[in-house]
Coordinates of C-alpha atoms in Angstrom, one line a residue:
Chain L
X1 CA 0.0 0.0 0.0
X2 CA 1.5 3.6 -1.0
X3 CA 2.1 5.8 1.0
X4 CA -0.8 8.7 1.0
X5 CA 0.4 11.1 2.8
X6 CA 1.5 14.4 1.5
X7 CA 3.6 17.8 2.9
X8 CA 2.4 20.8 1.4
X9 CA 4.2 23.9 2.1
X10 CA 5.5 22.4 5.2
X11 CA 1.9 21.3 6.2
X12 CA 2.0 17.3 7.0
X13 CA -1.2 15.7 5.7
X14 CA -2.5 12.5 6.1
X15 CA -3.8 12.1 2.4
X16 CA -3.8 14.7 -0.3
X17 CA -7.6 14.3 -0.3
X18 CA -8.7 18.5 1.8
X19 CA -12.1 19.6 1.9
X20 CA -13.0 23.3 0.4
X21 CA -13.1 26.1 2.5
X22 CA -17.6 26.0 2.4
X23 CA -20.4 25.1 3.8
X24 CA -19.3 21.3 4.5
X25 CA -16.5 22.9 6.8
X26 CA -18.9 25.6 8.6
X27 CA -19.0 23.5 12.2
X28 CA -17.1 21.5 13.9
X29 CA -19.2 19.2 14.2
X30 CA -19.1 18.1 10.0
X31 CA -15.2 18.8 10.0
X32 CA -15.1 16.1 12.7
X33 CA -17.5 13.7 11.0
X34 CA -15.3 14.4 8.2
X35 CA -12.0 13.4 9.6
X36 CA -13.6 10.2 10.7
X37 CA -14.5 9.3 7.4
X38 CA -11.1 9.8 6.5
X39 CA -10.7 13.5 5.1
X40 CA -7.6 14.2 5.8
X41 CA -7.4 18.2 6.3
X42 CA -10.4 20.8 6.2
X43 CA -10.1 24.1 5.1
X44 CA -12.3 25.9 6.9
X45 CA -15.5 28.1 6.1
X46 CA -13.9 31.4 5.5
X47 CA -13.4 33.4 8.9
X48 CA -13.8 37.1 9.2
X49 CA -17.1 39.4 10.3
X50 CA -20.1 37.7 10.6
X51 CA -22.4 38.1 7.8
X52 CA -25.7 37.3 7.5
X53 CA -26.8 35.2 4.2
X54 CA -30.2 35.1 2.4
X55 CA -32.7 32.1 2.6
X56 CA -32.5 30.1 -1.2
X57 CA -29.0 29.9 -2.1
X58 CA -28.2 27.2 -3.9
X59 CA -28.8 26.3 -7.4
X60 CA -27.6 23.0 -10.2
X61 CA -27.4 22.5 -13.6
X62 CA -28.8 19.5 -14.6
X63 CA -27.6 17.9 -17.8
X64 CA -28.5 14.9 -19.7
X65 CA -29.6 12.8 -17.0
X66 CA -27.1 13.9 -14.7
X67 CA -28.0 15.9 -11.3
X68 CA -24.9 18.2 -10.0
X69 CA -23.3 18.8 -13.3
X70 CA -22.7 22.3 -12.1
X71 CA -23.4 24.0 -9.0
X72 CA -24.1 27.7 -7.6
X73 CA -24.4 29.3 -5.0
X74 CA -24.8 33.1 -3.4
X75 CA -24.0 32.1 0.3
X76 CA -21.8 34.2 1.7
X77 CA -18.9 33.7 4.4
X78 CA -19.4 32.1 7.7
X79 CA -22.5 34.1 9.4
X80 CA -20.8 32.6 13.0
X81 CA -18.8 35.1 15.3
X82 CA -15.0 34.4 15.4
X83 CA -15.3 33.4 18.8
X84 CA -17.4 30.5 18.2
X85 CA -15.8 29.1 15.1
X86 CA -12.1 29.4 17.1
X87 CA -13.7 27.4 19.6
X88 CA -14.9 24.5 17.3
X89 CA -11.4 24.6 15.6
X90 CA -9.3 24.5 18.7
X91 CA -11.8 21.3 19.7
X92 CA -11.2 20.1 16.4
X93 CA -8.0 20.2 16.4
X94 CA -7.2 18.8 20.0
X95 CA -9.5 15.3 18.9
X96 CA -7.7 15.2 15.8
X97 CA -4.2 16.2 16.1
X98 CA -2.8 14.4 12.8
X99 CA -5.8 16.1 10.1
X100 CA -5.2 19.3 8.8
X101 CA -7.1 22.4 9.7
X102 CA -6.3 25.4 7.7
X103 CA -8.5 28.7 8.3
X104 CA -9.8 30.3 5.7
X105 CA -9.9 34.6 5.8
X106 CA -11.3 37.1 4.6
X107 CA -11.4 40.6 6.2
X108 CA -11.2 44.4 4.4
X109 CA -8.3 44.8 3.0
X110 CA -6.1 47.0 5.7
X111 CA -3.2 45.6 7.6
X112 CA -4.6 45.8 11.1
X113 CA -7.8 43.7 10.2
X114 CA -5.2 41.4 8.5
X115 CA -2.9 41.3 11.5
X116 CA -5.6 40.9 14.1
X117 CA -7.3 38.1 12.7
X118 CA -4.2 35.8 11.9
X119 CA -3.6 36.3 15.5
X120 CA -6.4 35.0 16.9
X121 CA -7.0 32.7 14.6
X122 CA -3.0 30.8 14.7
X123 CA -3.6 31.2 18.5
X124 CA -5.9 27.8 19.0
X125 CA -3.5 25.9 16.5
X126 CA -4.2 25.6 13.2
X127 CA -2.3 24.3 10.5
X128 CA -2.3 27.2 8.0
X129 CA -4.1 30.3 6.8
X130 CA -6.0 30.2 3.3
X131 CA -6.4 33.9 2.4
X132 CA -9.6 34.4 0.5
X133 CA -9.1 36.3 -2.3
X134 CA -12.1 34.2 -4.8
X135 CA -15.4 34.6 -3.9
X136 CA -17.3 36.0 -6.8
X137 CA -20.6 37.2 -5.5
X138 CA -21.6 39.2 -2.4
X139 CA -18.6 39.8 -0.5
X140 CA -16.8 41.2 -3.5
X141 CA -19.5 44.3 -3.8
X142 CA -18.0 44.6 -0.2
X143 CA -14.2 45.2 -1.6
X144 CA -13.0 41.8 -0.6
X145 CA -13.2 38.0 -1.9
X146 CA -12.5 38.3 -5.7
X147 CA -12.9 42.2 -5.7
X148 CA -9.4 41.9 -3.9
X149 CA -8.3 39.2 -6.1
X150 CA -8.7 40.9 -9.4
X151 CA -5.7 43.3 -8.3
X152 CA -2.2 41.8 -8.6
X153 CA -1.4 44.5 -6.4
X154 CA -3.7 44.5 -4.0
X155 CA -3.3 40.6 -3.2
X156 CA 0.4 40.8 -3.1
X157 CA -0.4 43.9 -0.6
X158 CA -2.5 41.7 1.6
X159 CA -0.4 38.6 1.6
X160 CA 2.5 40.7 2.5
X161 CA 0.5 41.9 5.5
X162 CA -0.4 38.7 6.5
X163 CA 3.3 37.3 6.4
X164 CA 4.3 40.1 8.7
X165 CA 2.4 38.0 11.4
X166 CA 1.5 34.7 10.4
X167 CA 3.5 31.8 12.2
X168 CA 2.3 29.2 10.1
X169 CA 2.0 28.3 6.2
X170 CA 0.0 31.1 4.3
X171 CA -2.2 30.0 1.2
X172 CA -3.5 32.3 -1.4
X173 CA -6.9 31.2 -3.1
X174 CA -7.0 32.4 -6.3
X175 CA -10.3 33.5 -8.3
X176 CA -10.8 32.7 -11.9
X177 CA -12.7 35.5 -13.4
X178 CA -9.5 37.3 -14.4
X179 CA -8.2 36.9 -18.0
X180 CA -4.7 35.5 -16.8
X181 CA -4.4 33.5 -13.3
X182 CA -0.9 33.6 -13.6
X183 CA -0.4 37.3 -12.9
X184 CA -1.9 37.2 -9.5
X185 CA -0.6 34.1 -8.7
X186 CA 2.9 35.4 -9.1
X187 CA 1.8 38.8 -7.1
X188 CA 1.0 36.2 -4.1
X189 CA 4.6 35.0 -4.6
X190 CA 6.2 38.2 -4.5
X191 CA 4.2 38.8 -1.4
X192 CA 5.4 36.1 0.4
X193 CA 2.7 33.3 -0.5
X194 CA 3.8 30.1 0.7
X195 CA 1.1 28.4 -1.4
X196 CA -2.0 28.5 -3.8
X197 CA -4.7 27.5 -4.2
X198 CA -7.1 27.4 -7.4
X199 CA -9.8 28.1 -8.3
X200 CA -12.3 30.0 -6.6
X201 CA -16.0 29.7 -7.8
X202 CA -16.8 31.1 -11.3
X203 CA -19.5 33.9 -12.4
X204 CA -22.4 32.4 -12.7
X205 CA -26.1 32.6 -13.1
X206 CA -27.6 28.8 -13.2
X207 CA -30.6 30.0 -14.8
X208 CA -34.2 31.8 -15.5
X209 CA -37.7 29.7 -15.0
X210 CA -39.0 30.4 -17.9
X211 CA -42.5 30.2 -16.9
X212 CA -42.4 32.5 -13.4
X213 CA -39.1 34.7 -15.2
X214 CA -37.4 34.9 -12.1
X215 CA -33.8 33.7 -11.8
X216 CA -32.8 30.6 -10.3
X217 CA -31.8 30.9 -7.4
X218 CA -34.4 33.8 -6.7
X219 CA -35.2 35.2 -3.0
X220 CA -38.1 36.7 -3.2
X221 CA -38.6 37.2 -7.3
X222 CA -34.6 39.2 -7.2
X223 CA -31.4 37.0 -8.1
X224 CA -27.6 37.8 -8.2
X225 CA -24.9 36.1 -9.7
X226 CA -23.4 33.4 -7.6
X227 CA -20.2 31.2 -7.8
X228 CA -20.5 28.2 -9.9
X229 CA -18.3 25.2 -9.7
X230 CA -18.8 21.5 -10.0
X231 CA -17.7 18.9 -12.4
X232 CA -18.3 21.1 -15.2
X233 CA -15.9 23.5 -14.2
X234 CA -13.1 20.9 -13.7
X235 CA -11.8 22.0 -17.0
X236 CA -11.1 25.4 -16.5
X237 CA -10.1 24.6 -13.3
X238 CA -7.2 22.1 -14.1
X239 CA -6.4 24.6 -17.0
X240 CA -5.5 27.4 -14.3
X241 CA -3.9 25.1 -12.5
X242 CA -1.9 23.7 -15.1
X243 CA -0.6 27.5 -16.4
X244 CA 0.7 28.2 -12.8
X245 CA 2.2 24.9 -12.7
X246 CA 4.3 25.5 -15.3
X247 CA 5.2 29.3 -14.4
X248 CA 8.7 29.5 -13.0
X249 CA 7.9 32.4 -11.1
X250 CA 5.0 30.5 -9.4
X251 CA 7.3 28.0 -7.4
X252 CA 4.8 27.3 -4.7
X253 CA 3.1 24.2 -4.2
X254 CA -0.4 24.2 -5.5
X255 CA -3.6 23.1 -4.0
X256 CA -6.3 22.0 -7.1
X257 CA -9.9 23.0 -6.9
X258 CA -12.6 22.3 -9.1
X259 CA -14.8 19.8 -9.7
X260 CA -13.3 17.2 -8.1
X261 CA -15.3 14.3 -7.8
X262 CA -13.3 10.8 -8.3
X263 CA -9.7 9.6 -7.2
X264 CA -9.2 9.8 -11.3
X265 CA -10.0 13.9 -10.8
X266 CA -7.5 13.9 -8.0
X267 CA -4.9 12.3 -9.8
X268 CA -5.5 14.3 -13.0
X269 CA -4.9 17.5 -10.8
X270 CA -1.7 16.1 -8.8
X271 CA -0.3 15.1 -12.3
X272 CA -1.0 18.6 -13.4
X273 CA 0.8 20.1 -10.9
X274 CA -1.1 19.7 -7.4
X275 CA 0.5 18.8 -3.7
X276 CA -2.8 18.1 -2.8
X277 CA -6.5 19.2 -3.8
X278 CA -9.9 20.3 -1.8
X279 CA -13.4 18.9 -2.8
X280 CA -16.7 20.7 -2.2
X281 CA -19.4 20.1 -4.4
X282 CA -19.3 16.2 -4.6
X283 CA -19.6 16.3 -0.8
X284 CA -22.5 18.6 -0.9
X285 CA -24.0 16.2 -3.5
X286 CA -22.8 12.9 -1.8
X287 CA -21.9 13.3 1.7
X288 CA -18.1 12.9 3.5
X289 CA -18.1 9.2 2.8
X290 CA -17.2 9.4 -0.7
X291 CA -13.7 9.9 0.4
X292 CA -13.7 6.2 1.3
X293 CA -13.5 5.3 -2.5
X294 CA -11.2 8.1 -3.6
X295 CA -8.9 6.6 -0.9
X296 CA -9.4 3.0 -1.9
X297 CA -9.6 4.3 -5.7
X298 CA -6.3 6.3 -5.2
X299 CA -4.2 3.5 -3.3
X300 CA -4.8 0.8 -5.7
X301 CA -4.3 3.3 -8.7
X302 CA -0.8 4.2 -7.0
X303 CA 0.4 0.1 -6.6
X304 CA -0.4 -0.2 -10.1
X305 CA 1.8 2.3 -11.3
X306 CA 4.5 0.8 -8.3
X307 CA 4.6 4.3 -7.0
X308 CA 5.4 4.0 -3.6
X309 CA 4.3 7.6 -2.4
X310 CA 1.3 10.0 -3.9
X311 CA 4.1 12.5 -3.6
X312 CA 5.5 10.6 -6.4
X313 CA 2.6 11.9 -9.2
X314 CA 2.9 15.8 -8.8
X315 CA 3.7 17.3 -11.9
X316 CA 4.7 14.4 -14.2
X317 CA 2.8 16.1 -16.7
X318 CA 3.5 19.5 -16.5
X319 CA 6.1 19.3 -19.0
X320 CA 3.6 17.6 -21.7
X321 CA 1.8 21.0 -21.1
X322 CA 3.1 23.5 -23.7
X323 CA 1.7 26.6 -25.9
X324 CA -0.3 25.5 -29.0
X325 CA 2.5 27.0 -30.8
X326 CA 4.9 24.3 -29.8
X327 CA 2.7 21.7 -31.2
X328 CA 4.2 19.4 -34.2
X329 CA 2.3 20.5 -36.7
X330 CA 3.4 17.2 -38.9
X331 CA 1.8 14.5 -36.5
X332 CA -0.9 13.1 -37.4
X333 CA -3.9 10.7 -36.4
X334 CA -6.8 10.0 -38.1
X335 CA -10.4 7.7 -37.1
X336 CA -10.4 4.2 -37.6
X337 CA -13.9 2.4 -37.4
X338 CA -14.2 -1.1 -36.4
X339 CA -17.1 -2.9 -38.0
X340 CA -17.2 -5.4 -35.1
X341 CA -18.0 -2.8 -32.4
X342 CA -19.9 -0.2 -34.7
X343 CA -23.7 -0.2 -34.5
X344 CA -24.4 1.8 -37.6
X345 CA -25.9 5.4 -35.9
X346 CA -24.6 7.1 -38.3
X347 CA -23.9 9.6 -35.5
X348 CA -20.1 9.8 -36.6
X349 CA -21.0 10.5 -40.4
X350 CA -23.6 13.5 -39.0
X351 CA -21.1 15.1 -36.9
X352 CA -18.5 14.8 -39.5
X353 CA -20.7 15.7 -42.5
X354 CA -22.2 19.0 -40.4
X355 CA -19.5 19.8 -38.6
X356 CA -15.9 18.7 -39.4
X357 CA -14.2 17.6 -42.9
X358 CA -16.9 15.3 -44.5
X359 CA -14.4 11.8 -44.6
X360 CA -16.7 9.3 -43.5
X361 CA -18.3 7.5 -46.1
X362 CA -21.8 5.5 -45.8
X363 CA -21.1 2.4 -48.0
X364 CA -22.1 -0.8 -48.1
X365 CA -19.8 -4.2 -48.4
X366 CA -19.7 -7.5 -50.5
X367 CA -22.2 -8.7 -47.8
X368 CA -24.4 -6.2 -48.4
X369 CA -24.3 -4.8 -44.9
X370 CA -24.0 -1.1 -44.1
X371 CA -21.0 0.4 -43.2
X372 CA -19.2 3.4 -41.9
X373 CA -15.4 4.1 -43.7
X374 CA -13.3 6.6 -43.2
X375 CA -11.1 8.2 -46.3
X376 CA -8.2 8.2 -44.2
X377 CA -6.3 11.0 -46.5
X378 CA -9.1 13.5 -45.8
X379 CA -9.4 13.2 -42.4
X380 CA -7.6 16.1 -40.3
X381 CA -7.4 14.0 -37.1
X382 CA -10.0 16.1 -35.3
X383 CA -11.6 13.3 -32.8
X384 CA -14.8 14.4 -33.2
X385 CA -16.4 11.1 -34.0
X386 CA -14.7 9.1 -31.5
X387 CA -16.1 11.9 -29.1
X388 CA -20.0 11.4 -30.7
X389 CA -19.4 7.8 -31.0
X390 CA -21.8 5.9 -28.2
X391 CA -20.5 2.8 -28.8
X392 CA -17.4 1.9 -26.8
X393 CA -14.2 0.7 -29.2
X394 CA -15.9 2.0 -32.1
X395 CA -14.0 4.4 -33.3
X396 CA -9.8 4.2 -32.5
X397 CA -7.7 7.7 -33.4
X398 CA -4.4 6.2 -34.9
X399 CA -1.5 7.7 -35.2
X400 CA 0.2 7.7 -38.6
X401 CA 3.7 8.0 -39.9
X402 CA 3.5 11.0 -42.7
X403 CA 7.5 10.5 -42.7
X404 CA 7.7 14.7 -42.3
X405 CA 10.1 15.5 -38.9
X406 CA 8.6 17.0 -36.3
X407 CA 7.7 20.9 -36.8
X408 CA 6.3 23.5 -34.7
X409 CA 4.0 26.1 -35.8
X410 CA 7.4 28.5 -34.2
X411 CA 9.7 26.8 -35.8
X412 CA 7.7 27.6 -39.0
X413 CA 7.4 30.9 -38.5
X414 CA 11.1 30.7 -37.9
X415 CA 11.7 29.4 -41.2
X416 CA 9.7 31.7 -42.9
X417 CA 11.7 34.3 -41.4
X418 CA 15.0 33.6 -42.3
X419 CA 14.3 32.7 -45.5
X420 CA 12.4 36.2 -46.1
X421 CA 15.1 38.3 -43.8
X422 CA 17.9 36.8 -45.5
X423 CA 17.5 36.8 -49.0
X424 CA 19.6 33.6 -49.1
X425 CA 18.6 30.7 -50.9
X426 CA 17.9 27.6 -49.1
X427 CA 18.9 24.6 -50.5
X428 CA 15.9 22.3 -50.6
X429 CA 15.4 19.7 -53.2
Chain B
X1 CA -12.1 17.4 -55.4
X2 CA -11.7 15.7 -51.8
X3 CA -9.1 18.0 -49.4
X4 CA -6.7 15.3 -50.1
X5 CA -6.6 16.0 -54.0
X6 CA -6.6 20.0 -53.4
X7 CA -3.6 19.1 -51.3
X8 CA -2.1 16.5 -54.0
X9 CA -1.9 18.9 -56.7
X10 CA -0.3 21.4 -54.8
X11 CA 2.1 18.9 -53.3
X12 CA 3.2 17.9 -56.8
X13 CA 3.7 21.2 -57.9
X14 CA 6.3 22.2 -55.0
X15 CA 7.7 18.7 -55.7
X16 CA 7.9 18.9 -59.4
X17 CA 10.1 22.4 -58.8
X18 CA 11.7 20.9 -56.4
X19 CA 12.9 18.3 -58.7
X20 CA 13.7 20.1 -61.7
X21 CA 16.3 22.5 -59.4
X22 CA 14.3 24.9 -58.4
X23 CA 14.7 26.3 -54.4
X24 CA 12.9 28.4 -52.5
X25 CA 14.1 32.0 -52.2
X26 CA 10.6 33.1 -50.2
X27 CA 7.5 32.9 -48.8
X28 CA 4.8 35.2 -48.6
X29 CA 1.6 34.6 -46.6
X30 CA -1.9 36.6 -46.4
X31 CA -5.1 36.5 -46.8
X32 CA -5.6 34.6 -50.1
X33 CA -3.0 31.8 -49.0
X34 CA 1.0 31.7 -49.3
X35 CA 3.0 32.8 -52.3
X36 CA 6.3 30.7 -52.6
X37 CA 9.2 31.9 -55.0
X38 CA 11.5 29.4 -56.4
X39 CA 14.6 30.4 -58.7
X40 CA 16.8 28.1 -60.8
X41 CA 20.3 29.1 -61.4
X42 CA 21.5 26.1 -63.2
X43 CA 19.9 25.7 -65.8
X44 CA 19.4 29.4 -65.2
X45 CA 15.2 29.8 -65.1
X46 CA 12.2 32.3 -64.7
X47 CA 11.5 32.8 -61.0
X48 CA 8.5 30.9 -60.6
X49 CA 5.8 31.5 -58.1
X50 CA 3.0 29.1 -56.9
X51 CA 0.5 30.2 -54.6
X52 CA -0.8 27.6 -52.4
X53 CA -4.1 27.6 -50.7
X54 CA -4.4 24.3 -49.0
X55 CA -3.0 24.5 -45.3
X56 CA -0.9 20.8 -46.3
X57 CA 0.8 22.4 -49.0
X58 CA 2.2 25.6 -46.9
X59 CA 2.8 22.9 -44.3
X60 CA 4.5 20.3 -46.7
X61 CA 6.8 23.0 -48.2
X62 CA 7.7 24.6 -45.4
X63 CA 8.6 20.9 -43.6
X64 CA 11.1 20.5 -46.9
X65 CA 12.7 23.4 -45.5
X66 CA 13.1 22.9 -41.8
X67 CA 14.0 19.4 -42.4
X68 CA 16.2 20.3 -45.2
X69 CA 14.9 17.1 -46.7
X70 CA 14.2 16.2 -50.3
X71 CA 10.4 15.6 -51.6
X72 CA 9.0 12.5 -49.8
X73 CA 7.5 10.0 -51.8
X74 CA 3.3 10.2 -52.0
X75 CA 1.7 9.4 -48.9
X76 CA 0.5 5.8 -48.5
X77 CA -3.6 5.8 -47.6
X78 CA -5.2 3.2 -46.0
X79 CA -8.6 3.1 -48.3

């Protein structure tokens, strides 16, 4: 059996396998339920001045049979005093001394709120601080959450702050609605971030009844936009992750958030750069137990590979990660259709009639049966009918030889250039 | 014509050039595709220029170039 456990930033963790700073993590009494299911760290709802958060505040997208695809929601921050929620954490902590509880902030952003509430909170012992700087909806028309966030400067400023005081490892959430993550993730760096974490909840709206007209959520006929997240934003999620990964001025460990659902989402994310990721959504939609298979899922996953540690994963494939200019442009694959598996839809010759390069043929062989065949010459490679395709082993993409060495749309470009710029001939032929 | 023979003709073309002595002394892209000049100084020839519009062509010529490589043979299908 591998070995699970994980340090991330200098925080020791008994798995990789955190739950989101939300409202799973608002008591102590679910972060302890949570640890005995086998979470092994919590990052806790976020700590600062009690709000107080509207009745109806959740809302899913629904999508082709499955419930959760994405999730919203315009709750706010913990609605609990400080007092109360140190308490729980300091009782927390004391049952469970070998989980990880990392407190999640969010104040105004001025150096003495900063300074005053890493105080009190590293005072009953946690683990870390998780500075908020993500939250879409609510707090940001109050200046903080992803208001903050959407200033490099104003989240280096604050992280600065809170290094000034902070004793243990500090964490900066990042949001997504920005055009490039990797700007305010290296302004967290420069202000002394120890880690990040990514991504926040994304602008959302889930929807509009269209029989009442009212948005959904609604309270009382008037909606705001929320934070969505969910499977379907695992995407973007790993994306973001993946482009601070790979940023040599981002040299912090990452925490992944998004979507995160199985132990195959956890290992996509630690591959892609993650120490260790947080779950929210699939808890809210399952309950803490589902960390029972993503353990069991991940630990038999890891002897498989004959990786002895879950360490062992992060960021084996940040360097397959690159800019589409990099990309050979002289690979190719192409569909291959296998009569045996194919159950004549037709759904590949649609997609690829309507919307890709019109290669697959309708025929019909010396048996007379119907059948699908791709004109392999025509085909661009573009996996569209292996992604239409219902039937399972269908449709292979195969990679070919063309016999052309490897070239780069760059290098191209490159070659263009010197043979423009210089005037020289180049010998080809 | 299928987007294979589009990208044949052109091919052959380049190749055909390529083949009789001709280089390539430039390449010119815009709007309506990439214009490639090819001299000859032995026999001494014409500059010729070939405008290709299918993407595999200005990728195909521009290969020959970075991989300093002479024509390939035709591509083998598999139908």
């Amino acid at each position: 059996m591998a070995d699970l456990s994980i340090d991330f930033a200098g925080i020791k963790s008994p798995n990789p396998f955190w739950l989101a700073s939300a409202p799973p993590t608002n008591t102590g009494y679910q972060v302890q339920r949570a640890f005995e299911a086998g979470w092994g760290g919590a990052v806790w709802k976020t700590l600062g001045e009690p709000v107080i958060n509207t009745s109806s505040r959740f809302a899913a997208v629904h999508f082709g049979g499955q419930r959760v695809a994405g999730f919203n929601n315009i709750e706010l921050i913990t609605d609990r005093p400080l007092e109360v929620n140190l308490k729980e954490i300091y009782e927390t902590k004391k049952r469970f001394p070998n989980n990880t509880i990392i407190a999640s902030l969010m104040v105004e952003p001025k150096q003495e709120k900063w300074h005053e509430i890493v105080k009190r909170v590293e005072a009953v012992g946690v683990d870390g601080l998780e500075l908020n700087f993500g939250c879409p909806h609510g707090m940001a028309e109050r200046g903080m959450g992803a208001a903050s966030g959407q200033q490099p400067d104003l989240v280096q400023a604050q992280t600065t702050w809170v290094k000034e005081v902070a004793t243990t490892p500090v964490i900066v959430k990042l949001t997504p609605n920005i055009t490039d993550i990797t700007v305010v993730a290296r302004h967290a760096v420069k202000g002394g971030a120890d880690a990040i974490s990514l991504i926040n909840t994304i602008n959302s709206l889930a929807g509009v009844d269209i029989h009442s007209w009212n948005t959904i959520p609604n309270v009382g006929g008037q909606g705001a936009h929320g934070g969505y997240c969910g499977p379907a934003v695992k995407p973007i999620a790993l994306s973001m992750v993946a482009e601070c990964a790979r940023d040599r001025a981002v040299d912090v460990p990452i925490s992944g958030i998004g979507g995160i659902s199985t132990w195959q989402d956890v290992v996509e994310f630690m591959l892609m750069g993650s120490t260790g990721i947080q779950v929210c959504t699939a808890v809210m939609h399952h309950g803490f137990r589902i960390v029972e298979e993503m353990i069991d899922g991940l630990n038999n996953y890891l002897d498989e590979k004959g990786l002895a540690s879950v360490m062992e994963l992060i960021g084996k494939s940040v360097p397959k990660y690159s800019n589409w200019g990099d990309l050979d442009l002289n690979y190719k694959v192409v569909a291959r259709i296998n009569e045996d598996n194919c159950i004549n839809c037709n759904k590949c010759h649609i997609a690829c009639e309507d919307a890709s390069h019109q290669c697959i043929d309708m025929l019909t062989n010396a048996e007379g049966k119907a059948i699908l065949q791709v004109r392999e010459e025509d085909c661009v490679g573009c996996n569209l009918c292996s992604i239409v395709c219902p039937a399972d082993g269908a449709i292979d993409m195969v990679a070919l030889d063309s016999g052309a060495a490897p070239m780069t749309w760059n290098q191209r470009n490159q070659v263009i250039s010197g043979l423009n710029g210089s005037y020289s001939e180049v010998e080809v032929g | 014509m299928s987007a294979f023979d589009e990208f044949d003709q052109e091919r052959q073309a380049i190749d055909s050039l390529l083949l009789q002595g001709y280089t390539v002394t430039g390449i010119f892209e815009d709007l309506d595709g990439a214009k490639v000049r090819f001299i000859r100084r032995e026999p001494a020839g014409e500059p010729i220029e070939l405008l290709l519009l299918t993407a595999d062509a200005r990728k195909h010529v521009t290969t020959l170039i970075f991989g300093g490589s002479k024509p390939a043979a035709p591509i083998e299908t598999h139908t």
